[in-house]
XYZ file of C-alpha atoms in Angstrom:
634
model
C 0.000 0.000 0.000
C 1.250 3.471 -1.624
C -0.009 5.119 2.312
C 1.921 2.483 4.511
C 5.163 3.734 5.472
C 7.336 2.407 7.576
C 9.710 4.617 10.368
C 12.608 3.540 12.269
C 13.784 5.539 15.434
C 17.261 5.551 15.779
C 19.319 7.296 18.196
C 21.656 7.080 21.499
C 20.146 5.865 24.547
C 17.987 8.044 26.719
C 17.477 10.248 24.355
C 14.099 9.924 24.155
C 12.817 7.761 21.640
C 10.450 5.753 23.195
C 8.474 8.582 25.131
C 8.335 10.367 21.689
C 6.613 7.578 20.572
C 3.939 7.522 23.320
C 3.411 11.044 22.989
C 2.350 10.152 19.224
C 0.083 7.300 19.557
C 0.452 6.449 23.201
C 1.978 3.278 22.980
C 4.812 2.322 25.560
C 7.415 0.603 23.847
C 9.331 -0.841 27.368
C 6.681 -2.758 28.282
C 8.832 -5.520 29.762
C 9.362 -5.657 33.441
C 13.416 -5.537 33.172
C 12.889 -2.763 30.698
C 10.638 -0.849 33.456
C 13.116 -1.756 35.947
C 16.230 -0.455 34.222
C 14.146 2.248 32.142
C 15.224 1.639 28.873
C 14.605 -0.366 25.370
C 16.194 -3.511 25.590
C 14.446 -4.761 22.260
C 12.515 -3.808 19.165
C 9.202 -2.529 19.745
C 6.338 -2.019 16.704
C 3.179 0.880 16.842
C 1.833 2.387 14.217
C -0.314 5.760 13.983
C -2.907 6.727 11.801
C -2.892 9.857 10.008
C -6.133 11.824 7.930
C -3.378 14.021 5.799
C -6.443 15.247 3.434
C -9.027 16.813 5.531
C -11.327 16.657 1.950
C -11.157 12.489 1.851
C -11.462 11.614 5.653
C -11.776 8.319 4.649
C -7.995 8.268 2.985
C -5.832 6.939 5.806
C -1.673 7.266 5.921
C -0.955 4.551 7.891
C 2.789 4.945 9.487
C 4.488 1.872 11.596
C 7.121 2.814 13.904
C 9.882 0.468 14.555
C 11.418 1.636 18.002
C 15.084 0.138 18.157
C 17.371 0.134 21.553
C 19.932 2.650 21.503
C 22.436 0.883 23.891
C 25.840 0.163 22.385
C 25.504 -3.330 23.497
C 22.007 -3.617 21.705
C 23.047 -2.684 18.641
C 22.229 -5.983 16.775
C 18.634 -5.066 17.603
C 18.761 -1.878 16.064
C 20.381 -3.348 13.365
C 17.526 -5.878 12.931
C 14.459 -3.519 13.394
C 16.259 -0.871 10.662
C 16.440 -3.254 8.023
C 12.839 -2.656 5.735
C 12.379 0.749 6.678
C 11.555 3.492 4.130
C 12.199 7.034 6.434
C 15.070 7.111 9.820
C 13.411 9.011 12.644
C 16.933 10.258 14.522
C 16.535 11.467 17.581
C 19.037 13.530 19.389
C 18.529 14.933 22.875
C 19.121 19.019 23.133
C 20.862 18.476 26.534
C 23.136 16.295 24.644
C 23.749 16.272 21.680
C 25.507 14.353 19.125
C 26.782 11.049 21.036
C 28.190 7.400 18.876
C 25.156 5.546 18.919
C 24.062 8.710 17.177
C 26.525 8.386 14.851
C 26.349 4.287 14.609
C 22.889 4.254 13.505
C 22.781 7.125 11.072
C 25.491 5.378 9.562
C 23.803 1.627 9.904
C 21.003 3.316 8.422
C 22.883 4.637 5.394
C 24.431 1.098 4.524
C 20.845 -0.424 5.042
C 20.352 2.489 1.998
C 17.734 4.355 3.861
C 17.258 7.276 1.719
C 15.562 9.768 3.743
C 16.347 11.070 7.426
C 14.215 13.300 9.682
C 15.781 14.489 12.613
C 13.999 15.161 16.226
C 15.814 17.228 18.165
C 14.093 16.514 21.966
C 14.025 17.337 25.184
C 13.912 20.870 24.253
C 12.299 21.977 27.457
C 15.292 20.992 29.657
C 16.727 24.355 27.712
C 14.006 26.744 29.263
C 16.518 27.689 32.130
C 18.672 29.153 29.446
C 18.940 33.076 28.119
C 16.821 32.872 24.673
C 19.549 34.612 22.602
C 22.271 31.434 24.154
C 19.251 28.526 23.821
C 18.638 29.644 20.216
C 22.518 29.456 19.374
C 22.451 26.053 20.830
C 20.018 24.718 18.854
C 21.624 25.981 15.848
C 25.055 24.667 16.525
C 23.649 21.045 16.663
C 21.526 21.468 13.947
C 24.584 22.190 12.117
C 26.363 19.442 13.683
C 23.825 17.117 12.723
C 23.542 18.386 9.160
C 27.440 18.059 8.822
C 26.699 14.090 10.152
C 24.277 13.525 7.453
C 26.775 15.643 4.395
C 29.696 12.008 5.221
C 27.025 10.181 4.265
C 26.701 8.308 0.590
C 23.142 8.086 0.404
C 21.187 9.047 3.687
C 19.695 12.382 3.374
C 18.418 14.920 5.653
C 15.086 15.995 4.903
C 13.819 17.681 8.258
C 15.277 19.001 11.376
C 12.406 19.578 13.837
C 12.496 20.563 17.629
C 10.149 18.663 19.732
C 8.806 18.137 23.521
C 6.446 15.980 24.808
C 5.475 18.689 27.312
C 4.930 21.123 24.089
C 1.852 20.083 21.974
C 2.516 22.451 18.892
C 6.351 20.362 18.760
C 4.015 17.375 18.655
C 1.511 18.844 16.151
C 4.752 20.119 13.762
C 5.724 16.316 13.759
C 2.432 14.972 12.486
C 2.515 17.055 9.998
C 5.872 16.383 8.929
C 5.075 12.550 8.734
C 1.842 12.672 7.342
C 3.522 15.036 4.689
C 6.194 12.171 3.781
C 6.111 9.925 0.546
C 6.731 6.525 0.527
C 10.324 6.055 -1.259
C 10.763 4.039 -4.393
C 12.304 0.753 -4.043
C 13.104 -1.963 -6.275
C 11.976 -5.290 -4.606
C 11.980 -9.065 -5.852
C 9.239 -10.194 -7.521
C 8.602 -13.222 -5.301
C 7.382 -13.025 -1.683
C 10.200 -12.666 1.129
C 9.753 -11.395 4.752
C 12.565 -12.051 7.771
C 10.863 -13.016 11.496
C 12.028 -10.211 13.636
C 9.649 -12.344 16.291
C 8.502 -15.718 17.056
C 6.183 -16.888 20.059
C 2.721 -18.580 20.696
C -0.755 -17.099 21.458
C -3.038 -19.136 23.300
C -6.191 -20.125 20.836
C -4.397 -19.112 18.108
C -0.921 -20.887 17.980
C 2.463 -19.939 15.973
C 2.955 -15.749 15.099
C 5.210 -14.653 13.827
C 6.166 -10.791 12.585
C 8.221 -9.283 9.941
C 8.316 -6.355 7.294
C 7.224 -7.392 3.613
C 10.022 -7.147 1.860
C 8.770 -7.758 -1.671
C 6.042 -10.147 -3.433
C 2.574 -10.595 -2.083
C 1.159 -13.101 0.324
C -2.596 -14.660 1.077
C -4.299 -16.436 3.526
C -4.186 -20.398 3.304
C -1.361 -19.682 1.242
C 1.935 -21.674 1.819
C 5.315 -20.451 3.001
C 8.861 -21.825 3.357
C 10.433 -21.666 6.142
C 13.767 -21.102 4.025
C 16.413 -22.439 7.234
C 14.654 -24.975 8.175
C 13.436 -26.398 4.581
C 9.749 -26.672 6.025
C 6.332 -25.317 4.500
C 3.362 -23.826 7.094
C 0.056 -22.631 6.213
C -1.195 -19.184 6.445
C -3.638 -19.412 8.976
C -4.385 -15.399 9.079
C -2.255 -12.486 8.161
C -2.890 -9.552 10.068
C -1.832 -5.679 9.757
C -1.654 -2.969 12.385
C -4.027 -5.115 14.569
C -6.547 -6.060 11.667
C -7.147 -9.449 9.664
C -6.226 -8.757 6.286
C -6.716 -11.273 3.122
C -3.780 -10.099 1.708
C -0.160 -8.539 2.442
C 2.063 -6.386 0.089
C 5.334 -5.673 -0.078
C 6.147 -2.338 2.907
C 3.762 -3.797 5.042
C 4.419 -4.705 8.624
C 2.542 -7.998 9.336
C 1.734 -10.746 11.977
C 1.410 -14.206 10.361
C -0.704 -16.761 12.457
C 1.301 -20.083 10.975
C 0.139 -23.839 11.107
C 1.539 -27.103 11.764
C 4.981 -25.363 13.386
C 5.377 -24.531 16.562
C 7.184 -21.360 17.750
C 9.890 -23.110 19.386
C 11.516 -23.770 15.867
C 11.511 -20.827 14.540
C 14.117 -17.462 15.640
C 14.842 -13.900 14.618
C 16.526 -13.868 10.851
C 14.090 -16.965 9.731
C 12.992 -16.212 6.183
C 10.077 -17.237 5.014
C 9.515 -17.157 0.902
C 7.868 -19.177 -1.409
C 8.381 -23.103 -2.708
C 11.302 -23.269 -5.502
C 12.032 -19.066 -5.180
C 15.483 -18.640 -3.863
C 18.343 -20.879 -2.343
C 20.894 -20.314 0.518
C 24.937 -20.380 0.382
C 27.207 -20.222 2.911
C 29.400 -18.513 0.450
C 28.667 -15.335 -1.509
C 30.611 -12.389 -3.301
C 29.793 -8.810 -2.196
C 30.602 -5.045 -1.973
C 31.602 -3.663 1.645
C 31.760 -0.013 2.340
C 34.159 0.463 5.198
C 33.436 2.934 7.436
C 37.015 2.461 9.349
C 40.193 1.232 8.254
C 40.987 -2.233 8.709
C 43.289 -5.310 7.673
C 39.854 -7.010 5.675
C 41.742 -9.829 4.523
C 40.845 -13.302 6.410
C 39.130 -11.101 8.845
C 36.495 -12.438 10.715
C 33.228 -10.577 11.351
C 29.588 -10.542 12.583
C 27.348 -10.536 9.848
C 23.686 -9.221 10.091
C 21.236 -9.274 6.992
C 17.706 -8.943 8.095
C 17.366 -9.721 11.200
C 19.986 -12.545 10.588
C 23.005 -12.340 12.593
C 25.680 -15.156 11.981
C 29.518 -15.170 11.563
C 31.729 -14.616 8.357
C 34.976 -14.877 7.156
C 36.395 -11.948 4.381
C 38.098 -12.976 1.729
C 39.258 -10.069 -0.350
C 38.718 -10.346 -4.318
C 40.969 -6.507 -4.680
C 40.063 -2.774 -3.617
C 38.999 -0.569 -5.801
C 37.380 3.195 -5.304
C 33.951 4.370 -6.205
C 33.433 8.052 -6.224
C 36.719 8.886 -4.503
C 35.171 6.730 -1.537
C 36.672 3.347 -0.795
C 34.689 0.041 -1.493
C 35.674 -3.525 -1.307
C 34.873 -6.588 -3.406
C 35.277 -9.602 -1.378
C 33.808 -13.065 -0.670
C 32.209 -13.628 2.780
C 32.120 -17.460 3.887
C 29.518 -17.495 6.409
C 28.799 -20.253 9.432
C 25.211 -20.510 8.261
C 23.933 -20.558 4.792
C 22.591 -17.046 3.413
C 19.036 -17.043 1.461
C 19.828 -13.364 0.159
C 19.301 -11.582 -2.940
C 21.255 -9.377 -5.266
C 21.470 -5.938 -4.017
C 20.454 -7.049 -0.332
C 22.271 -4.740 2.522
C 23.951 -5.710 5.410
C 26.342 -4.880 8.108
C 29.089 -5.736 9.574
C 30.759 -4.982 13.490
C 34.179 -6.649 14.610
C 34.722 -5.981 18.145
C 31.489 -4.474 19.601
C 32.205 -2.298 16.687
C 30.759 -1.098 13.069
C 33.051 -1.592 10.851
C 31.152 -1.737 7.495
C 28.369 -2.626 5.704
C 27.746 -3.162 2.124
C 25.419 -4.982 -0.579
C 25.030 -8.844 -1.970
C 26.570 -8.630 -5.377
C 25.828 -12.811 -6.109
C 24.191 -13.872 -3.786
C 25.052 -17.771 -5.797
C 28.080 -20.232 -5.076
C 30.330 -19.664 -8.058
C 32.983 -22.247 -9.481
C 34.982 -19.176 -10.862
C 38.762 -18.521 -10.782
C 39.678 -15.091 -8.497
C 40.462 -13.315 -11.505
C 37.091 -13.875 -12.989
C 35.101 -13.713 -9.974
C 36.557 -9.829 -9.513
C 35.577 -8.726 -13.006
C 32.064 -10.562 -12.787
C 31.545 -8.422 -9.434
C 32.683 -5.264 -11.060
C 29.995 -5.892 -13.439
C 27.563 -6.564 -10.874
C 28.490 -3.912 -9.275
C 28.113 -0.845 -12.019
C 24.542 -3.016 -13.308
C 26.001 -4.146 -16.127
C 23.525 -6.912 -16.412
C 24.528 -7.704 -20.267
C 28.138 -7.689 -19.108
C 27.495 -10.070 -16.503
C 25.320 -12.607 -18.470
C 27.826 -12.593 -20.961
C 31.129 -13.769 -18.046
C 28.521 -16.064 -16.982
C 28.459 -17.582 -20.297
C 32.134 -17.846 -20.329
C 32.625 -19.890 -17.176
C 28.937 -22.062 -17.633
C 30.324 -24.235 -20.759
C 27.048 -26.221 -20.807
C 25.150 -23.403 -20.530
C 23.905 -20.700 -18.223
C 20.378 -21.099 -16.510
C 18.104 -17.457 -16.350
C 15.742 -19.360 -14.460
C 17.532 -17.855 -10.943
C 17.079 -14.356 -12.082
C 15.182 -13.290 -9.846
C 17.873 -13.942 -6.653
C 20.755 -13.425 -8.823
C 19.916 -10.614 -10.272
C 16.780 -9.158 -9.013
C 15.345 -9.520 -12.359
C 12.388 -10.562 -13.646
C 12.565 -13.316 -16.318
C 10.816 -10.865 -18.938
C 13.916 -8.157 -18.307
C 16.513 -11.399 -17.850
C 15.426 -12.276 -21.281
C 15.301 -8.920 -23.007
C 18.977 -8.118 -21.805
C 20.103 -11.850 -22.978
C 18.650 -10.705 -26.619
C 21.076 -7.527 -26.420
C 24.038 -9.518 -26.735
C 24.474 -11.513 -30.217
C 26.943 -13.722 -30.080
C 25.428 -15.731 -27.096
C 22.664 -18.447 -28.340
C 19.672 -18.027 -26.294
C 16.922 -20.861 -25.556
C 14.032 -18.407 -24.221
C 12.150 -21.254 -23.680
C 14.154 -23.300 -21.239
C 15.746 -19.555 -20.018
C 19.332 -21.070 -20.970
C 22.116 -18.681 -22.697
C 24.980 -20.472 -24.415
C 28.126 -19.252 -25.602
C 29.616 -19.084 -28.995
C 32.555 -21.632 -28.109
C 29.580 -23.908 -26.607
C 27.612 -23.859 -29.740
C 31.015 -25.092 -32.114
C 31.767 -28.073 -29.819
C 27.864 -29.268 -29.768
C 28.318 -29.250 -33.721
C 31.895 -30.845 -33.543
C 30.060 -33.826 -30.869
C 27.320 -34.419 -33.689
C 29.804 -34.165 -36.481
C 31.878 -37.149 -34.342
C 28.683 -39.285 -33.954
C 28.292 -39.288 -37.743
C 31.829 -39.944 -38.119
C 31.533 -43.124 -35.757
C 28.282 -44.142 -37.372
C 27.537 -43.107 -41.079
C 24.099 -44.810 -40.329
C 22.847 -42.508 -37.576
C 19.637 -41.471 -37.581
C 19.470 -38.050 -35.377
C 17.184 -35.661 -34.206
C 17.403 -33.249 -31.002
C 16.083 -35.539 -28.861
C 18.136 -38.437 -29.671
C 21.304 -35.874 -30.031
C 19.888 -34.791 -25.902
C 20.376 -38.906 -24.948
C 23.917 -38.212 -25.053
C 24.353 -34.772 -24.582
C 21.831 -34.200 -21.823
C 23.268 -30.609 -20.772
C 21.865 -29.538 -24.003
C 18.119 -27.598 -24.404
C 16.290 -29.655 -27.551
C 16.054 -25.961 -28.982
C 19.981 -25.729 -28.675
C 20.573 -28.885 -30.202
C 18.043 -28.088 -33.286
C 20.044 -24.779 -33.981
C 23.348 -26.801 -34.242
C 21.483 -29.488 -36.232
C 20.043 -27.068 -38.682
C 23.615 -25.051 -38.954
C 25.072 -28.343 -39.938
C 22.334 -28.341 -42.452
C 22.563 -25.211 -43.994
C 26.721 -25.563 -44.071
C 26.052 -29.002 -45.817
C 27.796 -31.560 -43.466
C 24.283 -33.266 -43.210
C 20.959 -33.488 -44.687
C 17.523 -33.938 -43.830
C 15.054 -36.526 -44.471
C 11.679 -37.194 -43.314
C 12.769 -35.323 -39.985
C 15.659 -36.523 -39.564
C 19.415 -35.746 -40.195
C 21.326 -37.733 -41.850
C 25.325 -38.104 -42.617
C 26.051 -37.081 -46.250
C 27.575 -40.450 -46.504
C 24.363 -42.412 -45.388
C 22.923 -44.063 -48.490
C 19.659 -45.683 -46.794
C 16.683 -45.650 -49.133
C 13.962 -46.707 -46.981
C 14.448 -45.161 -43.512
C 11.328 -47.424 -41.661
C 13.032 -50.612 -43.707
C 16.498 -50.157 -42.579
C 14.796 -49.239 -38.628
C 12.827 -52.816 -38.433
C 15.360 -54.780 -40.105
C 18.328 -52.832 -37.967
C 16.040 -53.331 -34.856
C 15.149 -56.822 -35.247
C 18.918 -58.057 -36.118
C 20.331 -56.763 -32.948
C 17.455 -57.811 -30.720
C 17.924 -60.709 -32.640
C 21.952 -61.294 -31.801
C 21.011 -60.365 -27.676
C 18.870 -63.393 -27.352
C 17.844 -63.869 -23.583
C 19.487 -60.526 -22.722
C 17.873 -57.544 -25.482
C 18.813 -54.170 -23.533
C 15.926 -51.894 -23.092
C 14.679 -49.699 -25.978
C 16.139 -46.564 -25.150
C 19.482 -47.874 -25.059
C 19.554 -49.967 -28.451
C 18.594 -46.772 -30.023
C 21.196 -44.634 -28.172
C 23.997 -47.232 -28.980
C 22.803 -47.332 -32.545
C 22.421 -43.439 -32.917
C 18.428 -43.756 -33.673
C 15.823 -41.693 -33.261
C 13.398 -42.865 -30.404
C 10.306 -41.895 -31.828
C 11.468 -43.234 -35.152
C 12.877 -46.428 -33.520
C 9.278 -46.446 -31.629
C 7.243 -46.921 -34.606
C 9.942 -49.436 -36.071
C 9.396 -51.061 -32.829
C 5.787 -51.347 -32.806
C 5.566 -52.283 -36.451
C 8.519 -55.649 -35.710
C 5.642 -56.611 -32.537
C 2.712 -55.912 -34.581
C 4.085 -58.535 -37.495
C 5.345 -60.793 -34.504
C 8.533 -61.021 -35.440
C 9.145 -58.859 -31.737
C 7.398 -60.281 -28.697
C 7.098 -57.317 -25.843
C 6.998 -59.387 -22.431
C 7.482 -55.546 -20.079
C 7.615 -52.362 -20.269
C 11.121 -52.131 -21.771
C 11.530 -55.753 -22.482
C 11.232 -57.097 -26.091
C 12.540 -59.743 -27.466
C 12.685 -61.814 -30.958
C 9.974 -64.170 -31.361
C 12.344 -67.421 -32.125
C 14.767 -66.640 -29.418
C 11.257 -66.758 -27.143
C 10.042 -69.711 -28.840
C 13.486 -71.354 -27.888
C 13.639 -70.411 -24.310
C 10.046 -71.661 -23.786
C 11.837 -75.208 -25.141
C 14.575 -74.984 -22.966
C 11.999 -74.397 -19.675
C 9.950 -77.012 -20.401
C 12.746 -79.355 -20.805
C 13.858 -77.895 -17.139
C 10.417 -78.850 -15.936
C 10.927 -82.513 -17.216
C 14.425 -83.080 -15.509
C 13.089 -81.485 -12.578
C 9.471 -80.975 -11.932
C 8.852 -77.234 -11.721
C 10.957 -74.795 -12.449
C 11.502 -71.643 -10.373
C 14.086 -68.470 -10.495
C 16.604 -69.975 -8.580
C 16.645 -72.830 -11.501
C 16.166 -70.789 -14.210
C 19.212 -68.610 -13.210
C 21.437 -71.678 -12.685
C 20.663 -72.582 -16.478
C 20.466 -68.293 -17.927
C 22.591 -66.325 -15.563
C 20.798 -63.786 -16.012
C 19.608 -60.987 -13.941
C 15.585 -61.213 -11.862
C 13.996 -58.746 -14.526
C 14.752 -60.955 -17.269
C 13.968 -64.272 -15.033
C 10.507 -62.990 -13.589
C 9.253 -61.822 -17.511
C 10.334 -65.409 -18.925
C 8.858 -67.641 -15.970
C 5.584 -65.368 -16.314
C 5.382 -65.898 -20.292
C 5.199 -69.564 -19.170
C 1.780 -68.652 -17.996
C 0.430 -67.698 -21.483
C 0.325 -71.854 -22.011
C -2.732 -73.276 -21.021
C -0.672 -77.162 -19.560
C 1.539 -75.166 -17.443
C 0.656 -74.281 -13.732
C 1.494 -71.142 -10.993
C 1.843 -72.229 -7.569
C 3.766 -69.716 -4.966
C 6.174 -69.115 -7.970
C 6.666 -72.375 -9.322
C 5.701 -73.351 -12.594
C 4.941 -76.909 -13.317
C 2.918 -79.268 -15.592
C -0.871 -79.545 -14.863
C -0.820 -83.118 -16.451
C 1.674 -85.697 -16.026
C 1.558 -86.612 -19.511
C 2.603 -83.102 -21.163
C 6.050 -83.191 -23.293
C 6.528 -79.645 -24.527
């Protein structure tokens, strides 16, 4: 919803946060007795406020949720996970005070987290009252300066507002409302499929599992189901509720409260993330771009890592430094104790020591088998967005082909805009229908593998999906552009859809397929391989071999006993002999019998004993055949 916009206090401790909230909408964010008893935020807290900005359409409602995060230095991985989703930083900074670290911390968590607008509350403004106007006023202008020159070190965070405020002082109060009902929600690019972190888990009695988190992107339903992505496990939307009402459906900005079924609370913690079936996957290893905000030996260093409201432990390997905008950025690899369900251009921080030392962005979020070297120039592409760039290095390393179908995590693309960049680039073959790019180099040695087969059989009879047998990696639609290049060059031919060697001199192609068929089921005897492999050893067509197949059984000349069992009517005719005579010598025959005299393997044995039941003088009991009249010869 365009009117849903979500705030985030930030701000050192004690300065005031949490009463500015309850002198908004009256809601008391330390709620908990041991945050009564030591009188401060020791955890997120979540209120929202409705505003009426058009006093002509009463019934148009801005509906703002306030994420109240501690301010504690110790507590920062809490701020950390209640900033991540918002669209507008509330800072506050007390006038008795001033400008203090966590101050600084979280205007510069938010920044990473790319928050793009700030509004400042300057509070506690009535603990100045004591002082001379003319030195109160000069005050207030030296931090407001001190707090613009915060915001200027910035790279994206900007300061929109800078607004003095009191909870004893209703027009500071009034002055604020106005300022947030006059805000716009901020443009964002999210993924197109549904993703939302748990920020908390825990159990309501005659309801069950809840479980709360900012929409990140995609849209969600009741009796819908979601993946728990950690834990590989589905639950069912029970109800999906919005700033306290039941709500059929949730969109992406949203702050929700999902009422799951069939899990129970105790599985599930902060940084969970639920999505749908088949829309993303996690690694434990993925390339990014880190903005340090201090210098340090990055390197093998090892780091807390919070995405969401994930927090887990990572390693740094550096890929090389460059500079962006005369500011310094990394490109590194982070290996990561837990695996990572993130997307490309997905913030997060990261603190070494109790400290910040950097945040940055998921440039592949994907496991990739690429040398350094390559991996540094694909993540430069990344990087600047140069999506064509990148699709084409991806082609170089993927020699069976790259896959579009993971555009969405990889590159926060649609597969419409994946496939319209993929038709910029001309030398790369791309299958739109199985969302697979090949490259140039790719597309010679499938023609050089067919060329081969010919070679090795001037008798083949191919077509894609008999050239896909061997060659599985290959999309039918790849395998028909090589087939019809051949075509056009004149190495092959075709005939009645199928390509033949220019050397292949057959006449009759459904001839030469039942006579070629029937000789080498013929020479296997007892032991005819299955279909699908006679055809792929003899280079054949399987739809073609099919109909050659059906045509030897339909003449009986091919006898199918299974599914992919067939096998020539005289060889049957002779093993039926060579039972019955076991049945003389012995009585009965059984597997165990049969194998002594065959050898062969129990799909072949179980077919031949039950084609002994097609006679009407032989007799089934518990597995053994046997005679049903003591007279019978053959």
């Amino acid at each position: 919803m365009e009117n849903d916009i979500i705030i985030g206090l930030g701000g050192h401790i004690d300065h005031g946060k949490t009463s500015l909230i309850k002198a908004l909408n009256g809601f008391d964010g330390d709620n908990a007795p041991e945050e009564k008893e030591r009188g401060i935020t020791l955890d997120m807290s979540f209120s929202h406020l409705s505003l009426h900005p058009n006093p002509s359409q009463p019934n148009q409602t801005k509906n703002i949720a306030f994420i109240d995060v501690p301010g504690h230095e110790k507590l920062i991985k809490n701020m950390i996970a209640g900033s991540f989703g918002i669209d507008v930083l509330l800072l506050v900074v007390s006038a008795s005070e001033g400008i203090m670290p966590q101050t600084i911390e979280h205007l510069q968590i938010a920044d990473i987290l790319g928050v793009k607008l700030g509004i400042c509350v300057i509070t506690k403004i009535d603990l100045l009252v004591d002082m001379p106007e003319s030195e109160r006023t000069q005050k207030c202008q030296d931090l407001k300066k001190q707090i613009q020159a915060q915001f200027d070190k910035l790279r994206s965070l900007k300061l929109g507002k800078i607004l003095e405020f009191s909870t004893h002082i209703q027009a500071t109060k009034t002055q604020l409302i106005n300022t947030l009902s006059e805000i716009s929600k901020p443009p964002k690019q999210p993924a197109s499929f549904f993703r939302c972190y748990i920020d908390r888990a825990f159990s309501l009695k005659g309801a069950g599992t809840i479980v709360t988190g900012t929409m990140l992107s995609g849209k969600l339903s009741k009796n819908e189901s979601v993946v728990i992505c950690e834990l590989q496990t589905q639950a069912l939307i029970k109800n999906i509720s919005h700033h306290n009402n039941f709500i059929d459906e949730a969109t992406p900005g949203q702050r929700i409260a999902l009422n799951l079924k069939t899990i129970p609370s105790t599985a599930l913690k902060r940084g969970f993330l639920l999505s749908k079936k088949g829309c993303i996957r996690g690694f434990d290893t993925i390339d990014v771009v880190i903005y340090p905000l201090i210098p340090m030996p990055w390197h093998n260093l090892e780091v807390q890592f919070f995405i969401g409201s994930k927090k887990c432990n990572a390693k740094i390997f550096s890929l090389e430094p460059s500079m962006q905008d005369d500011k310094p950025y990394l490109l590194a690899t982070l290996k990561t104790d837990e695996k990572i369900f993130g997307i490309f251009g997905e913030k997060f921080i990261l603190r070494h020591s109790d400290k910040t030392i950097g945040g940055g962005e998921i440039l592949n979020p994907i496991t990739e088998m690429m040398k350094k070297k390559q991996k540094y120039i694909y993540c430069n592409f990344l990087l600047q967005k140069d999506f064509k760039q990148a699709f084409w290095q991806c082609a170089c390393v993927h020699k069976k082909g790259f896959g579009l179908i993971s555009s969405a995590q990889r590159f926060n693309l649609t597969h419409q805009d994946a496939l319209k960049i993929a038709q910029e680039i001309p030398e790369i073959f791309l299958d739109s229908k199985n969302l697979v790019i090949y490259h140039p180099q790719t597309f010679q040695d499938l023609k050089n593998d067919i060329l081969q087969t010919f070679a090795k059989n001037k008798n083949a009879l191919l077509s894609p999906v008999s050239v896909q047998q061997k060659i599985k990696w290959a999309s039918s639609d790849f395998i028909f552009k090589a087939l019809e290049v051949l075509a056009e060059d004149g190495f092959i031919y075709q005939k009645e859809g199928l390509y033949l060697s220019k050397q292949n001199n057959i006449k009759n192609i459904a001839e030469y397929l039942q006579d070629t068929l029937y000789q080498t089921i013929l020479a296997q005897n007892f032991a005819p391989l299955a279909p699908y492999d006679i055809y792929d050893n003899l280079h054949i067509d399987p739809k073609s071999g099919d109909n050659a197949l059906k045509s030897l059984c339909s003449a009986k000349k091919i006898i199918r006993l299974q599914h992919n069992l067939f096998i020539a009517q005289s060889a049957l005719k002779n093993l039926h002999l060579q039972m019955r005579s076991l049945i003389s010598q012995h009585g009965y025959i059984d597997i165990a019998l049969l194998k002594t005299r065959l050898g062969l393997s129990r799909k072949y044995l179980i077919a031949y004993l039950d084609s002994l039941d097609w006679f009407e003088d032989i007799q089934n009991t518990q597995g053994k055949r046997t005679f049903k009249y003591a007279n019978t010869q053959k």
